[in-house]
Amino acid sequence: MGARLWLSGTWLGLLALAALFAPWVAPHDPLAQDLFLGRLPPFWMDGAEPGYWLGTDSLGRDVLSRMIHGARIALMVALIAGTLTCLIGATLGVLAGFYRGWSDRIISRLVDIWMAFPPVLFAILLIAVLGPGLLSIILAIVIIDWTRFARVIRAETLSQGAMDYVASAQVAGRTRFSTMIAEILPNILPTVIALLTLEMGIAVIVEAILSFVNLSISTDSPTWGGMIAEGRTSVHQAWWVLVFPLFTLFLTVLSFSQLGEGLKDRFDPVLR
Amino acid sequence: MSGFLDIKGLTLRLRGGPTILRSVSLRVASGKVHGLVGESGAGKSTIGKAVLGTLPRAIEITGGEIWLDGVNLLALPPRERRRRIGATAALIPQDPLTALNPSKRIGPQITRRLIDILGWSKADANRRARDILDEVHIPDVARVMRSYPHELSGGMRQRVLIASAFAAEPKLIVADEPTTALDVTVQKQILRLINEMRARHGTALLFVTHDLGVVSKVCNSLSVLYAGKVVEEAQMHRFFTQPIHPYSRALLAATPTYLDPDGSLQPVPAEVIQEVETEVHQHAQRAGYDV
Ligand SMILES: Nc1ncnc2c1ncn2[C@@H]1O[C@H](COP(=O)(O)OP(=O)(O)OP(=O)(O)O)[C@@H](O)[C@H]1O
Ligand SMILES: [Mg+2]
């Protein structure tokens, strides 16, 4: 049984707990500035202050506390945007792949048109229209990325639909709708789950990028992307302000994709 | 004589495209085995699908009647048609790999129809599933019922599918090349099993195949299909002794196992193909189809 499932699950679990209980877990107020404590190094280096485990930024704010609070926003976006994208994209994909005909033509055409836009440009354009903010980020992710689900799930549904067990179910009197729900859906679920967790990872990245270019929420709520942007300007004097959030971001995105792969194998009866 | 399954003048075509079946008529008498032979793409599976109501939506029925147990299926509303088919007919599919739902255990896949269509209790359905699996010589029935399809061998899966088809005591089974996907040794056992089950349960069988050797072993009568048209319908013995249509004669000549087991494989001669093509065209023109 996969070590990656456990490793990624553990990391994401810890992160979720930290995010959920951020006010109690974080050692400091993430917004509290203290210019006398600016650019403190992490705990193992000379000049570290006890209590500031991962050091402070140039304004004297605690890096660890800011990262923990940043996890709230990252995970919230991941959860909401990922789930919504999945619901919309997978539903359209299943409908197109199962009913084919005109529903497929419309949905597939829409996907083609959609995917002709470069996603990053699309995102920035959307945010410009919607205005910066958490809701806009979530909306942008959903609006851009539903095609990823629709395309893959449509193909998967199409191939499942061509299998003889579907014909057998219909000879046995199942309606088309109940065939879709009860026979086909369980077989595409592993793929849906893998895509969903992957999408959560993508949502985390997108949120970080948009925070990085300052299109996310107001600058005083800590976000990983915002921290990376700030850390970049002082990387020679205080590398830790950049490296810790960057590493956390990397680990989180990796964990999401690994969790997806692990769960897929777990759920797939043929591989189980 | 009217059959248990009586197809009259069935004509199908791809929506906005070519005709796939041209006025096909065939009968399967109660408890008898009717073979349906023809080369790949002739429309054999399509006939089976039309009978079982599983035609893809790209195909539309433009004419004809399908009488099953005295009722014209095509005249029924969809719901009622589904119920009737579910209660009287079943399918033994070609590919045992894809014919069982990979994410469901064997037991529920067999009992589903009994519970859904025939309204059996779960306990009765389970008992029935165990009995019928036993009947197709499956060892360790309890374990198999709990297994997922991928845990069984191809031959075993085909046995499960046969059991599943017979479970609800259908009066007609459509077997669409039930042995093509299996290796030769297993093929024989499966063929024997289908025949044995069919005889014991008195089930009529529409047996789709492109193997005349198989037909000669299990069928009472057969229809030869070419390009969506029945070119010959005959009793078994008459067909093998005096095939009428040139295409049938060519098919027989191309089947070394029957007429001359040691003979080399003869392709269907080009002039015969030409002859059939011409005939199909003439027929189409008479009937006003586009080809
Ligand atoms: N869904 C579909 N869309 C388009 N064409 C189809 C479809 N289903 C069947 N056809 C066409 O109908 C014709 C008959 O196909 P069918 O599968 O009935 O042939 P078959 O005799 O069963 O052949 P095989 O021996 O290969 O199984 C073929 O020409 C095929 O291309
Ligand atoms: Mg076929």
Short mmCIF file of C-alpha atoms in Angstrom, two decimals, chain A residues 28-29 49 69 76 84 200 213 216 260:
data_model
loop_
_atom_site.label_atom_id
_atom_site.label_comp_id
_atom_site.label_asym_id
_atom_site.label_seq_id
_atom_site.Cartn_x
_atom_site.Cartn_y
_atom_site.Cartn_z
CA HIS A 28 2.24 35.19 17.05
CA ASP A 29 -0.19 37.60 15.50
CA GLU A 49 15.09 34.94 18.91
CA HIS A 69 -2.60 31.91 8.40
CA MET A 76 -10.05 27.34 1.39
CA LEU A 84 -16.92 23.54 -7.78
CA MET A 200 -6.91 21.48 -5.61
CA VAL A 213 1.12 39.67 -8.52
CA SER A 216 -5.56 38.38 -4.49
CA GLY A 260 -4.86 11.96 -6.11
#
